[in-house]
Each structure stands twice: as C-alpha cells, then as structure tokens.
Amino acid sequence: MNGRLKSVGLALLAPAIAIVLSILVTTLVIAAVGSSPGEFWSTMFEVPKPRLRVDIVNQTAMIYIAAVAAAIGFRMGLFNIGLEGQYTIASFSAATFAGAAYLGGFANVAASLVVAMVVGAAWAGIAGVLRATRGVSEVISTIMLNAIAVTLVGYFLNNYGVKEGNSVHTKNLPSGTTLGGWSPFEDRDGDIWALAIVAVLVGVGFWALLNKTRFGFDLRASGQSESAALASGINPKRMIVISMMLSGAVAGLIWMPALFGGARNYGTSFQVGLGFLGIAVALLGRNRPIGMLFGALLFAFLSVKSNDLTFGTDVSPSIVQITQGVAVLAVVVTYEVVRRWRTRLEQRAVSRELTATTGATA
Amino acid sequence: MPSEVDAVQLRGIGKRFPGVVANHDVDVTIRPGTVHALIGENGAGKSTLMKILYGVQRPDDGTITIEGKQVVLKSPTEAIEAGVGMVFQHFMLADNLTVLENMVLGAEKLHGIGDGARTEIRRISERFGFDLDPDVLVEKLGVAARQRLEIAKVLYRGARIIILDEPTAVLVPQEVDALFENLRELKAAGNSVLFISHKLDEVLAIADDITVMRRGTTVGTADPATATKHELAELMVGSELPSPETEESTVTDTVQLSLSDVTLTDEFGRNLLTDLSLTIRRGEVLGIAGVEGNGQAELVETIMGMRIPTSGRIMLGDQDVTHWHTRQLREAGIGYIPEDRHRHGLLLDAPLWENRILGHQTRPPSSKGMWINRKGARKDTERIVADYDVRAPGIDTPSRALSGGNQQKLIVGREMSGDPVLLIASHPTRGVDVGAQAAIWDHIKRARRNGLAVLLVSADLDELIGLSDTIQVILRGRFVGTFDPSSVTPQDLGTAMTGGAA
C-alpha cells in the first residue's frame, strides 16, 4: 500500500537527516580546529580490525541493554536518568556475590544475575516510590541516587575490597564461574562474551512485553495519555513503581557480560558511562527494539573505532563524542519536526475530506 | 449607533479540524466602547473563535473586519498590530521579573526599557485603576493583580480591542467586582472588550451585548437589559436538534446502582459533592442536569473509582463498591463514556484496534490471561466499526484522524461491548454531528430496553428530557430537584439549575 510505504519513508527521514547533520557538524568542528576531516573520516570508515570487531559486538551488547532499560521508562513517560547509578551498584553487588562463591558453576552465574537485577530494581524503586507517594520528580531523585550509588560503592570497595597494588577490587570470580565466550577470529583478537546473548534476550523480551502483554499495553497507554490510562482503570502509582523497578532490573544487567566475560571482578575494569550512553541510544532509536539496535551498533562502532584515531591521525578520539551528541540532538529535533509536518498533512487531508463530503456538518 | 464604525465584525467564520467541533457561519459584531460577552457551553467553539480573532489560527472561511478594515491575521503579532490583544486564562508572566520587565518583554521598542516605559506603565495603571507598581516582582503579586498586569500588557502594546478568556474563573467575588470596575474604565476610554464566559450572572452584570454560541456557531444575540438567566441558558443548550423521542418506560425493580449520602471533599476540605443519594434500576436512564462545573464531573469520577468518596456508600447491584478502583469497576461491568474523549477516552496516536482494548485490557476479547489478544481485539474492532458505523479508512488508522462523531461512535461501541450492567455516559453527544448524535441516542435507547442502567450527564436539556426516565438537577454539588421528563420543560430545568428564582 502506498500509505505504508510513505509512512516508512517518513520514519526513515528523521534518522537520515540526523546522521547527515552529525557528519556535517563533526566535519566542521575538525576543520575549525585545523585538522583534516578527510583523514578523520577515512580512518573512521576503514573496516575495523578483527580485535575491534569483537569489541564492537561486546560494546553493542552492553549499550543495547542500557538502551532497553532507558526505553522502558521512556515508553511510560518516566525519565530514568539513574541507569548509571543503578548498574554501578548492581554490578558491584553481583560481583561481590559471585566472588563470594556461595554456589558453584553455572548456578553462581545465574544467581549473580538475579542479584544484579534485584539490586538494580531496588535502587530504581526508591525513585519510583518517591515519585508515586511524594510526587518527587524521578529526574531529580535518580540523579541524586547516581551520586549516592557511586559514593556507596566506593566506600564499600575501599573498606572491604581486595587491595592489589594501588587498586582495589572485589574478590575474583571462582575459576569455575567465568564464562569466556566465542572467538570468531584468532585467540589474540579476544572473545565475544557469552553473556552478550543477554542483550538479545532483553531485546526480544522488551518487544514481547510491550506489544504482546497486558502490562506492556498499560505501560504504553500510560506513556501516551496519563488521563486516558487512569480512566481505563490503570493505577498510575503502581505503574510508576513497577516500570521504574523493571527499568532498574534491566539496568542491573548492563555490565554483566563484561563481568563474566573478561573483567572477573568489580574494580578498575568497571566501565562507567554506559548508562548515559544507553539514554542517548534510546533517544536515537526512538525506544523501538530495532531502532535501538542500530543506535547501539552506531555508538559502539564510533567509540571503539575512535581508538584508531590516536595512531593514524592528529584528531582527538573524543571528537566522536561530538558526533554522538549531535546525532542524538538532531534525531530528537528532526523527529519532532517530521511529526508536526505529518500531523499537518493529516489534518489537511481530513479537512479537505470534510469540506468535500459534507460542506458544513450540523 | 450607525455613525460609528464597529470595532470588530466577524462574518461567516468557519474552521474545520479533525475530531473537534468546527466553527461555522459565525457572525459577531462588537460595537466600539462596549463590553461584548460571548457565551456558550464548553466545546461550543468559543475558544476556536477567539484564537481566530487573535491570529493563533486562521479561519477556513469568512472575513474579519477590524475598525472598518478587512484584515487577514496570520499571527498574534499581526493581531496586536491591528489593535486586538488577548488575555489568556493561564497567565503568561515571568515570576522572577518585575512588573516593568514583564511589561516591556517583547515590546522593548515601544517605550524603551527604562523611565519611558515606567512612565507609560504608571499612566496606564492610573488611568484604569490597575494599581500596578512597575518595580515589584511578579511573584509577589496575587492572582487579581497578575490579571490586571496581563490586561495592562495588552494595552501597553496598543490594543484597543481586548479579549478576556474566562477572566473571572480564577477570581473571588470581590475581585470580580474590582475587575468589572476596571472594565468599565476601559470602556469609558473607548476600548472594546470581548468577554468570554459561561457564568450568566456575571455576563448580565457587565455586558452591553451578548452573543450566544452553540455547536460551533452563533445562535443568537441577547440584550442584557431584558434577558434573563434562563433565557440565556436555553439559548446555550438550545433545541435546534432533532429531539430524542421518549419511549415507554422499561424501568424494572432491580436496583443496579445506588449512592447513599456520598460526600467528596477536596484537599482544602471544601465539599465538591454533598450528601448525594440516587438509585438507578435496570432499564432506567437517570439524567443529571446542571450548569457546567456544579459537581457533575466529580460525581462521575467518584462512581468510576477515579476519586474515592470522603463518606457515604456506593452499591453496584448488591456489592459495596465504595472503595473499588476503576479497573475493578470496569471488570464488574460498568461502561464509561467520558466527558472529554480526547483526554479520557482515547489514545490519539494509537490505532483504532488498540483503542478498542483501552479500558478493557483485562477482559476478552482484548486479552487472554496476561497476554493481549491482538487477533480477538482486531476482529471485535471490525465488528464495532461495522455495527456502530464508525467511518474510518481501517482499524489501523490512528484515532486522531477520525472526526469527533466517529471517535465518539467508536467509544460508545467499545463501552457497550461485553454486556455492561451500567453505563456512565457523560455528555455522550457533545461535539458530534447530528447523524452521529441520533445514532448514539438509538444505541442508548436500545441498551436501555435490554435492561441496561444508565447515568446520563448532559448539558443538552433536550437530550436529557428525551432519554431520561428521571432527571436530577445538581447545583453546587447537591441535588436540588427531581423531575419527571414527561412533564418538565427546559425552562423548569433552567430555573432549578440556576438556583431557583429566575
């Protein structure tokens, strides 16, 4: 049908404009500081080496989990800015639990994942309960909880962690519970972590939850119109707490692939910033499972590939943060512009129809 | 006054939107130096009209003539240039700036931002009795002073025609009197005021001319010197439409819904509803008449579990449902046609079949256990679209694209699904065209014959008289009279609605 083709075209229009815009701005910035944009882009668009390809997949997985966690909140109209704190405290708890080796083998892995999810959910739940009972904006409370989480983890790590030279970390995982992964190239190129599969499960789960379940319907309805959701019998307070906790539970999983894949403990190897990347990718992918997958891949590609800049060019790797930032900003703006344009088209069409068929009604 | 040029002439104004009451054939004439009241029920098209006059929206048809010159207003800026200013119900002031700063914001070129502006503000303030100190922070001002500031802002920008959107809604009675003093001053200085309201007492107190709007068009004018409140009320609710015919009573003996002494208090301890008692039997339509804002919305929300009564008891059949939440009540078989379908009845960006699920998430055919039954919901949406004559390109169309009448038919169809035992219908035919109105009436009558109990809240007295078996009049949250629709006249109801003697 022509209409369907048109709506797909309109949907792709915004990301296309956003990408063109971010390439343009990045080029301008590089040129303005006196480096060569040509060199930058040729380095960036070079086919990545096998080691980097593995890295890109691993990073994509973690960013994608973070994006899904953010999207759960966004679809319901909640801004969970606290992913960062939620996955920090959840990762620390899970690493501590796994390191204590209460259980052996795979049971330890499974139980640690549960711990990560429960802790993430509980931490996010604080913001949910505050919002539902006291009306505290979740934006404010989750930002505060981020700071509290980082401080708390630092405190516990310093006092109860294993000291090794200058650094402190949690107890290493018992050897039986590391999962390794799958190396598609040579061994020295590294593994695609086994728990990267969590990203796939989370993505499919998110899709199914939103589109197939009653809960997902309630969540989307609340996000689209709070008043209509209330009138339809949805309890808004309950929805706020549950979806916040769900978002936090997924956030708890963000760093798990790395923990059981390569890191083996929570310490200097802990990767910060994934929570904020996830928020950006959720915006970029419009909270859609497939859209966020492309977003996560793009962001992982840019981040990993930027390492090459250090050797090949005189451009700072942090320039890709500008590309990423502009992409998100541009996508948000262009989506709104396209949406308004579309609404206007729609209204005009209906208006024309009304005039044609009835002249004036009533 | 034939020698004077009219301040504003609107002729044949029309405006169409998807899903909203359009303006059509609107004629308004505002004489210079007068207060002109524009009255009508919510949704009668007043706000669309004033947005057109203020350049926020452009009319599809008709002409605007301001002080003898025909104009096309593309934006508020152009409206202000033409001498038209507007004060919105929600003030647009920056709290952390002073009166002076708010005044000159965006109008810096007129009198500068310093002493020139200060002098001009003092002049306006003294001339009209606004009592504004240019150097006070706006956050220190009360509501009434903020409103005066908004009016002064409009005058400062050179407006001679001032639109006030329900200015008294935010004021206490003494402040209303003070505002009216200001308006008289404005009038004396040759300005014209377009006063939008549905409070008839106030309109009669201040207006020089009255224009009444109903269903998107101007239905008449009245002279405040001779008109009475209930003549105006009658004009507002009207009887131009095909009257819903009364049928034989189908009232049974089984009580479906009963409220006893239900009281609802707001967070300040004021009573929104006071000791309301009613019973609706199977096959009975109970109509609630009242002037907008007298507790109808609160009554409906209380029965629907969106508010929990402070005291009293609500029984559905023989179950005490006083503390039940909306979902439980819906599952128990209450259908709900909300007053504002855009806010409460639809997900505007979702397709029709998802809107079929809304409010029925927990029941077949919308769901199976914890899963959404996509197939079942889609099939049932097809049924509703066919049976209720919802005109839409398909069930994947977003509900936003439908006209108001078709949106409402979809809602009626949805709420009649799953054999409801009670229907709460709040203004079921507001903002829909005549065809859809007749269809909705038919559906309600048929359901009543099949033993449905209906609570009908409406501002349309003909609709109430035509459909109801009993009519209760609500005034300030209390029932003030019970009427038999077979003998009552709209005039009787109007008298009761406005509190007795008219």
mmCIF file of N, CA and C in Angstrom, chain A residues 139-242:
data_model
loop_
_atom_site.group_PDB
_atom_site.id
_atom_site.type_symbol
_atom_site.label_atom_id
_atom_site.label_comp_id
_atom_site.label_asym_id
_atom_site.label_seq_id
_atom_site.Cartn_x
_atom_site.Cartn_y
_atom_site.Cartn_z
ATOM 1 N N VAL A 139 13.524 12.566 37.702
ATOM 2 C CA VAL A 139 14.757 13.089 37.114
ATOM 3 C C VAL A 139 15.705 13.527 38.232
ATOM 4 N N ILE A 140 15.166 14.302 39.152
ATOM 5 C CA ILE A 140 15.975 14.799 40.265
ATOM 6 C C ILE A 140 16.451 13.647 41.145
ATOM 7 N N SER A 141 15.499 12.790 41.552
ATOM 8 C CA SER A 141 15.875 11.762 42.529
ATOM 9 C C SER A 141 16.868 10.769 41.941
ATOM 10 N N THR A 142 16.712 10.425 40.652
ATOM 11 C CA THR A 142 17.656 9.438 40.103
ATOM 12 C C THR A 142 19.047 10.049 39.936
ATOM 13 N N ILE A 143 19.122 11.334 39.616
ATOM 14 C CA ILE A 143 20.443 11.969 39.521
ATOM 15 C C ILE A 143 21.120 11.925 40.890
ATOM 16 N N MET A 144 20.361 12.227 41.930
ATOM 17 C CA MET A 144 20.920 12.163 43.284
ATOM 18 C C MET A 144 21.325 10.741 43.629
ATOM 19 N N LEU A 145 20.469 9.790 43.257
ATOM 20 C CA LEU A 145 20.776 8.394 43.568
ATOM 21 C C LEU A 145 22.031 7.926 42.829
ATOM 22 N N ASN A 146 22.290 8.509 41.654
ATOM 23 C CA ASN A 146 23.542 8.193 40.952
ATOM 24 C C ASN A 146 24.736 8.524 41.839
ATOM 25 N N ALA A 147 24.741 9.741 42.374
ATOM 26 C CA ALA A 147 25.862 10.174 43.200
ATOM 27 C C ALA A 147 25.978 9.291 44.440
ATOM 28 N N ILE A 148 24.821 8.992 45.045
ATOM 29 C CA ILE A 148 24.843 8.169 46.257
ATOM 30 C C ILE A 148 25.393 6.783 45.937
ATOM 31 N N ALA A 149 24.962 6.208 44.813
ATOM 32 C CA ALA A 149 25.403 4.858 44.447
ATOM 33 C C ALA A 149 26.918 4.816 44.271
ATOM 34 N N VAL A 150 27.453 5.791 43.542
ATOM 35 C CA VAL A 150 28.895 5.800 43.281
ATOM 36 C C VAL A 150 29.668 5.942 44.589
ATOM 37 N N THR A 151 29.205 6.839 45.455
ATOM 38 C CA THR A 151 29.874 7.038 46.738
ATOM 39 C C THR A 151 29.814 5.782 47.599
ATOM 40 N N LEU A 152 28.630 5.186 47.635
ATOM 41 C CA LEU A 152 28.426 3.991 48.460
ATOM 42 C C LEU A 152 29.332 2.854 48.002
ATOM 43 N N VAL A 153 29.373 2.647 46.688
ATOM 44 C CA VAL A 153 30.200 1.566 46.144
ATOM 45 C C VAL A 153 31.677 1.843 46.452
ATOM 46 N N GLY A 154 32.085 3.100 46.292
ATOM 47 C CA GLY A 154 33.472 3.468 46.601
ATOM 48 C C GLY A 154 33.805 3.162 48.050
ATOM 49 N N TYR A 155 32.858 3.479 48.931
ATOM 50 C CA TYR A 155 33.074 3.252 50.358
ATOM 51 C C TYR A 155 33.250 1.765 50.657
ATOM 52 N N PHE A 156 32.335 0.965 50.152
ATOM 53 C CA PHE A 156 32.400 -0.473 50.411
ATOM 54 C C PHE A 156 33.658 -1.097 49.812
ATOM 55 N N LEU A 157 33.983 -0.637 48.604
ATOM 56 C CA LEU A 157 35.136 -1.193 47.919
ATOM 57 C C LEU A 157 36.410 -0.885 48.715
ATOM 58 N N ASN A 158 36.547 0.357 49.165
ATOM 59 C CA ASN A 158 37.740 0.753 49.895
ATOM 60 C C ASN A 158 37.865 0.022 51.219
ATOM 61 N N ASN A 159 36.737 -0.237 51.862
ATOM 62 C CA ASN A 159 36.798 -0.842 53.181
ATOM 63 C C ASN A 159 36.805 -2.359 53.171
ATOM 64 N N TYR A 160 36.136 -2.931 52.184
ATOM 65 C CA TYR A 160 36.009 -4.389 52.201
ATOM 66 C C TYR A 160 36.593 -5.039 50.962
ATOM 67 N N GLY A 161 37.140 -4.257 50.041
ATOM 68 C CA GLY A 161 37.638 -4.826 48.788
ATOM 69 C C GLY A 161 39.007 -5.485 48.957
ATOM 70 N N VAL A 162 39.428 -6.163 47.916
ATOM 71 C CA VAL A 162 40.752 -6.795 47.887
ATOM 72 C C VAL A 162 41.737 -5.762 47.353
ATOM 73 N N LYS A 163 42.807 -5.463 48.145
ATOM 74 C CA LYS A 163 43.772 -4.467 47.683
ATOM 75 C C LYS A 163 44.854 -5.162 46.872
ATOM 76 N N GLU A 164 45.169 -4.555 45.732
ATOM 77 C CA GLU A 164 46.186 -5.153 44.872
ATOM 78 C C GLU A 164 46.986 -4.001 44.293
ATOM 79 N N GLY A 165 48.173 -3.776 44.826
ATOM 80 C CA GLY A 165 48.951 -2.602 44.396
ATOM 81 C C GLY A 165 48.204 -1.350 44.760
ATOM 82 N N ASN A 166 47.996 -0.489 43.769
ATOM 83 C CA ASN A 166 47.284 0.767 44.018
ATOM 84 C C ASN A 166 45.787 0.622 43.906
ATOM 85 N N SER A 167 45.324 -0.491 43.375
ATOM 86 C CA SER A 167 43.891 -0.574 43.080
ATOM 87 C C SER A 167 43.185 -1.516 44.050
ATOM 88 N N VAL A 168 41.884 -1.326 44.095
ATOM 89 C CA VAL A 168 41.043 -2.157 44.947
ATOM 90 C C VAL A 168 39.995 -2.810 44.055
ATOM 91 N N HIS A 169 39.669 -4.029 44.308
ATOM 92 C CA HIS A 169 38.564 -4.649 43.560
ATOM 93 C C HIS A 169 37.869 -5.689 44.432
ATOM 94 N N THR A 170 36.742 -6.165 43.961
ATOM 95 C CA THR A 170 36.047 -7.215 44.692
ATOM 96 C C THR A 170 36.797 -8.526 44.461
ATOM 97 N N LYS A 171 36.458 -9.543 45.257
ATOM 98 C CA LYS A 171 37.114 -10.852 45.101
ATOM 99 C C LYS A 171 36.938 -11.362 43.682
ATOM 100 N N ASN A 172 37.979 -11.965 43.135
ATOM 101 C CA ASN A 172 37.847 -12.528 41.793
ATOM 102 C C ASN A 172 36.808 -13.647 41.768
ATOM 103 N N LEU A 173 36.191 -13.809 40.595
ATOM 104 C CA LEU A 173 35.243 -14.904 40.448
ATOM 105 C C LEU A 173 35.986 -16.217 40.613
ATOM 106 N N PRO A 174 35.338 -17.208 41.227
ATOM 107 C CA PRO A 174 35.964 -18.528 41.254
ATOM 108 C C PRO A 174 36.135 -19.015 39.815
ATOM 109 N N SER A 175 37.171 -19.760 39.545
ATOM 110 C CA SER A 175 37.514 -20.082 38.160
ATOM 111 C C SER A 175 36.384 -20.813 37.432
ATOM 112 N N GLY A 176 35.591 -21.586 38.160
ATOM 113 C CA GLY A 176 34.530 -22.340 37.504
ATOM 114 C C GLY A 176 33.375 -21.489 36.997
ATOM 115 N N THR A 177 33.301 -20.228 37.401
ATOM 116 C CA THR A 177 32.110 -19.460 37.030
ATOM 117 C C THR A 177 32.386 -18.346 36.028
ATOM 118 N N THR A 178 33.612 -18.299 35.461
ATOM 119 C CA THR A 178 33.779 -17.368 34.348
ATOM 120 C C THR A 178 33.258 -18.068 33.111
ATOM 121 N N LEU A 179 32.734 -17.258 32.198
ATOM 122 C CA LEU A 179 32.057 -17.886 31.070
ATOM 123 C C LEU A 179 32.833 -17.810 29.766
ATOM 124 N N GLY A 180 33.847 -16.930 29.731
ATOM 125 C CA GLY A 180 34.579 -16.812 28.467
ATOM 126 C C GLY A 180 33.658 -16.408 27.347
ATOM 127 N N GLY A 181 33.783 -17.019 26.218
ATOM 128 C CA GLY A 181 32.908 -16.643 25.112
ATOM 129 C C GLY A 181 33.268 -17.391 23.852
ATOM 130 N N TRP A 182 33.057 -16.694 22.766
ATOM 131 C CA TRP A 182 33.228 -17.336 21.473
ATOM 132 C C TRP A 182 34.172 -16.457 20.670
ATOM 133 N N SER A 183 35.301 -17.027 20.208
ATOM 134 C CA SER A 183 36.212 -16.187 19.435
ATOM 135 C C SER A 183 36.076 -16.499 17.955
ATOM 136 N N PRO A 184 35.535 -15.570 17.216
ATOM 137 C CA PRO A 184 35.301 -15.801 15.804
ATOM 138 C C PRO A 184 36.589 -15.702 14.994
ATOM 139 N N PHE A 185 37.595 -15.005 15.548
ATOM 140 C CA PHE A 185 38.864 -14.858 14.820
ATOM 141 C C PHE A 185 39.925 -15.613 15.594
ATOM 142 N N GLU A 186 41.156 -15.089 15.583
ATOM 143 C CA GLU A 186 42.203 -15.781 16.332
ATOM 144 C C GLU A 186 42.081 -15.446 17.811
ATOM 145 N N ASP A 187 42.666 -16.260 18.638
ATOM 146 C CA ASP A 187 42.546 -16.100 20.083
ATOM 147 C C ASP A 187 42.972 -14.720 20.566
ATOM 148 N N ARG A 188 44.062 -14.196 19.967
ATOM 149 C CA ARG A 188 44.557 -12.900 20.449
ATOM 150 C C ARG A 188 43.576 -11.748 20.148
ATOM 151 N N ASP A 189 42.622 -11.993 19.280
ATOM 152 C CA ASP A 189 41.634 -10.953 18.981
ATOM 153 C C ASP A 189 40.520 -10.902 20.030
ATOM 154 N N GLY A 190 40.510 -11.828 20.936
ATOM 155 C CA GLY A 190 39.547 -11.790 22.031
ATOM 156 C C GLY A 190 38.230 -12.491 21.725
ATOM 157 N N ASP A 191 37.368 -12.535 22.778
ATOM 158 C CA ASP A 191 36.105 -13.269 22.705
ATOM 159 C C ASP A 191 34.914 -12.338 22.601
ATOM 160 N N ILE A 192 33.923 -12.804 21.899
ATOM 161 C CA ILE A 192 32.593 -12.206 22.074
ATOM 162 C C ILE A 192 32.022 -12.869 23.321
ATOM 163 N N TRP A 193 31.715 -12.057 24.333
ATOM 164 C CA TRP A 193 31.334 -12.613 25.627
ATOM 165 C C TRP A 193 30.062 -13.432 25.560
ATOM 166 N N ALA A 194 30.053 -14.488 26.341
ATOM 167 C CA ALA A 194 28.898 -15.385 26.338
ATOM 168 C C ALA A 194 27.611 -14.641 26.707
ATOM 169 N N LEU A 195 27.735 -13.751 27.700
ATOM 170 C CA LEU A 195 26.505 -13.095 28.177
ATOM 171 C C LEU A 195 26.041 -11.947 27.272
ATOM 172 N N ALA A 196 26.771 -11.740 26.154
ATOM 173 C CA ALA A 196 26.253 -10.779 25.173
ATOM 174 C C ALA A 196 24.872 -11.236 24.712
ATOM 175 N N ILE A 197 24.630 -12.522 24.852
ATOM 176 C CA ILE A 197 23.323 -13.088 24.497
ATOM 177 C C ILE A 197 22.197 -12.458 25.321
ATOM 178 N N VAL A 198 22.567 -11.958 26.531
ATOM 179 C CA VAL A 198 21.569 -11.293 27.374
ATOM 180 C C VAL A 198 20.921 -10.132 26.615
ATOM 181 N N ALA A 199 21.732 -9.435 25.809
ATOM 182 C CA ALA A 199 21.201 -8.313 25.054
ATOM 183 C C ALA A 199 20.089 -8.768 24.118
ATOM 184 N N VAL A 200 20.305 -9.915 23.476
ATOM 185 C CA VAL A 200 19.284 -10.442 22.565
ATOM 186 C C VAL A 200 18.018 -10.778 23.341
ATOM 187 N N LEU A 201 18.212 -11.454 24.485
ATOM 188 C CA LEU A 201 17.048 -11.835 25.282
ATOM 189 C C LEU A 201 16.286 -10.602 25.777
ATOM 190 N N VAL A 202 17.052 -9.619 26.238
ATOM 191 C CA VAL A 202 16.422 -8.396 26.738
ATOM 192 C C VAL A 202 15.653 -7.695 25.621
ATOM 193 N N GLY A 203 16.262 -7.676 24.432
ATOM 194 C CA GLY A 203 15.606 -7.018 23.287
ATOM 195 C C GLY A 203 14.308 -7.717 22.917
ATOM 196 N N VAL A 204 14.377 -9.033 22.804
ATOM 197 C CA VAL A 204 13.175 -9.797 22.446
ATOM 198 C C VAL A 204 12.131 -9.669 23.552
ATOM 199 N N GLY A 205 12.606 -9.760 24.791
ATOM 200 C CA GLY A 205 11.699 -9.634 25.930
ATOM 201 C C GLY A 205 10.996 -8.285 25.937
ATOM 202 N N PHE A 206 11.756 -7.241 25.661
ATOM 203 C CA PHE A 206 11.203 -5.885 25.637
ATOM 204 C C PHE A 206 10.123 -5.767 24.569
ATOM 205 N N TRP A 207 10.437 -6.309 23.388
ATOM 206 C CA TRP A 207 9.479 -6.252 22.291
ATOM 207 C C TRP A 207 8.189 -6.991 22.664
ATOM 208 N N ALA A 208 8.375 -8.202 23.194
ATOM 209 C CA ALA A 208 7.212 -9.014 23.537
ATOM 210 C C ALA A 208 6.403 -8.362 24.655
ATOM 211 N N LEU A 209 7.112 -7.842 25.645
ATOM 212 C CA LEU A 209 6.430 -7.209 26.772
ATOM 213 C C LEU A 209 5.570 -6.041 26.297
ATOM 214 N N LEU A 210 6.159 -5.204 25.466
ATOM 215 C CA LEU A 210 5.435 -4.012 25.020
ATOM 216 C C LEU A 210 4.244 -4.355 24.143
ATOM 217 N N ASN A 211 4.471 -5.272 23.201
ATOM 218 C CA ASN A 211 3.462 -5.473 22.165
ATOM 219 C C ASN A 211 2.521 -6.627 22.426
ATOM 220 N N LYS A 212 2.919 -7.528 23.297
ATOM 221 C CA LYS A 212 2.126 -8.744 23.441
ATOM 222 C C LYS A 212 1.415 -8.852 24.786
ATOM 223 N N THR A 213 1.849 -8.102 25.779
ATOM 224 C CA THR A 213 1.261 -8.327 27.101
ATOM 225 C C THR A 213 0.356 -7.176 27.528
ATOM 226 N N ARG A 214 -0.513 -7.501 28.440
ATOM 227 C CA ARG A 214 -1.393 -6.504 29.031
ATOM 228 C C ARG A 214 -0.591 -5.435 29.734
ATOM 229 N N PHE A 215 0.462 -5.902 30.442
ATOM 230 C CA PHE A 215 1.288 -4.940 31.156
ATOM 231 C C PHE A 215 1.910 -3.946 30.183
ATOM 232 N N GLY A 216 2.402 -4.467 29.060
ATOM 233 C CA GLY A 216 3.004 -3.594 28.053
ATOM 234 C C GLY A 216 2.004 -2.596 27.512
ATOM 235 N N PHE A 217 0.769 -3.058 27.316
ATOM 236 C CA PHE A 217 -0.268 -2.149 26.833
ATOM 237 C C PHE A 217 -0.510 -1.042 27.856
ATOM 238 N N ASP A 218 -0.613 -1.441 29.124
ATOM 239 C CA ASP A 218 -0.828 -0.452 30.183
ATOM 240 C C ASP A 218 0.311 0.556 30.222
ATOM 241 N N LEU A 219 1.531 0.037 30.038
ATOM 242 C CA LEU A 219 2.712 0.893 30.072
ATOM 243 C C LEU A 219 2.668 1.912 28.936
ATOM 244 N N ARG A 220 2.369 1.441 27.734
ATOM 245 C CA ARG A 220 2.322 2.362 26.598
ATOM 246 C C ARG A 220 1.174 3.348 26.745
ATOM 247 N N ALA A 221 0.038 2.834 27.223
ATOM 248 C CA ALA A 221 -1.117 3.719 27.394
ATOM 249 C C ALA A 221 -0.779 4.832 28.395
ATOM 250 N N SER A 222 -0.116 4.459 29.497
ATOM 251 C CA SER A 222 0.253 5.472 30.495
ATOM 252 C C SER A 222 1.184 6.507 29.885
ATOM 253 N N GLY A 223 2.093 6.027 29.018
ATOM 254 C CA GLY A 223 3.032 6.948 28.396
ATOM 255 C C GLY A 223 2.357 7.879 27.405
ATOM 256 N N GLN A 224 1.328 7.370 26.722
ATOM 257 C CA GLN A 224 0.679 8.190 25.694
ATOM 258 C C GLN A 224 -0.295 9.192 26.285
ATOM 259 N N SER A 225 -1.040 8.784 27.275
ATOM 260 C CA SER A 225 -2.005 9.689 27.880
ATOM 261 C C SER A 225 -2.294 9.236 29.298
ATOM 262 N N GLU A 226 -1.759 9.990 30.235
ATOM 263 C CA GLU A 226 -1.937 9.626 31.630
ATOM 264 C C GLU A 226 -3.417 9.633 32.009
ATOM 265 N N SER A 227 -4.147 10.630 31.488
ATOM 266 C CA SER A 227 -5.555 10.755 31.860
ATOM 267 C C SER A 227 -6.375 9.600 31.295
ATOM 268 N N ALA A 228 -6.105 9.226 30.043
ATOM 269 C CA ALA A 228 -6.847 8.115 29.450
ATOM 270 C C ALA A 228 -6.490 6.810 30.154
ATOM 271 N N ALA A 229 -5.233 6.672 30.547
ATOM 272 C CA ALA A 229 -4.816 5.459 31.254
ATOM 273 C C ALA A 229 -5.574 5.331 32.570
ATOM 274 N N LEU A 230 -5.678 6.444 33.284
ATOM 275 C CA LEU A 230 -6.390 6.450 34.561
ATOM 276 C C LEU A 230 -7.847 6.048 34.360
ATOM 277 N N ALA A 231 -8.478 6.655 33.355
ATOM 278 C CA ALA A 231 -9.888 6.372 33.104
ATOM 279 C C ALA A 231 -10.097 4.936 32.652
ATOM 280 N N SER A 232 -9.066 4.309 32.102
ATOM 281 C CA SER A 232 -9.217 2.943 31.633
ATOM 282 C C SER A 232 -8.985 1.941 32.759
ATOM 283 N N GLY A 233 -8.658 2.440 33.944
ATOM 284 C CA GLY A 233 -8.522 1.545 35.078
ATOM 285 C C GLY A 233 -7.091 1.222 35.458
ATOM 286 N N ILE A 234 -6.141 1.884 34.812
ATOM 287 C CA ILE A 234 -4.749 1.651 35.184
ATOM 288 C C ILE A 234 -4.450 2.474 36.432
ATOM 289 N N ASN A 235 -3.778 1.843 37.403
ATOM 290 C CA ASN A 235 -3.410 2.555 38.620
ATOM 291 C C ASN A 235 -2.063 3.233 38.371
ATOM 292 N N PRO A 236 -2.058 4.569 38.205
ATOM 293 C CA PRO A 236 -0.825 5.230 37.754
ATOM 294 C C PRO A 236 0.332 5.074 38.740
ATOM 295 N N LYS A 237 0.032 5.088 40.027
ATOM 296 C CA LYS A 237 1.111 4.984 41.008
ATOM 297 C C LYS A 237 1.794 3.637 40.941
ATOM 298 N N ARG A 238 0.963 2.601 40.821
ATOM 299 C CA ARG A 238 1.512 1.269 40.731
ATOM 300 C C ARG A 238 2.368 1.140 39.472
ATOM 301 N N MET A 239 1.868 1.695 38.372
ATOM 302 C CA MET A 239 2.623 1.619 37.120
ATOM 303 C C MET A 239 3.976 2.309 37.245
ATOM 304 N N ILE A 240 4.000 3.442 37.921
ATOM 305 C CA ILE A 240 5.261 4.172 38.071
ATOM 306 C C ILE A 240 6.280 3.315 38.810
ATOM 307 N N VAL A 241 5.851 2.744 39.931
ATOM 308 C CA VAL A 241 6.796 1.952 40.727
ATOM 309 C C VAL A 241 7.255 0.716 39.949
ATOM 310 N N ILE A 242 6.297 0.007 39.332
ATOM 311 C CA ILE A 242 6.673 -1.219 38.630
ATOM 312 C C ILE A 242 7.593 -0.933 37.452
#
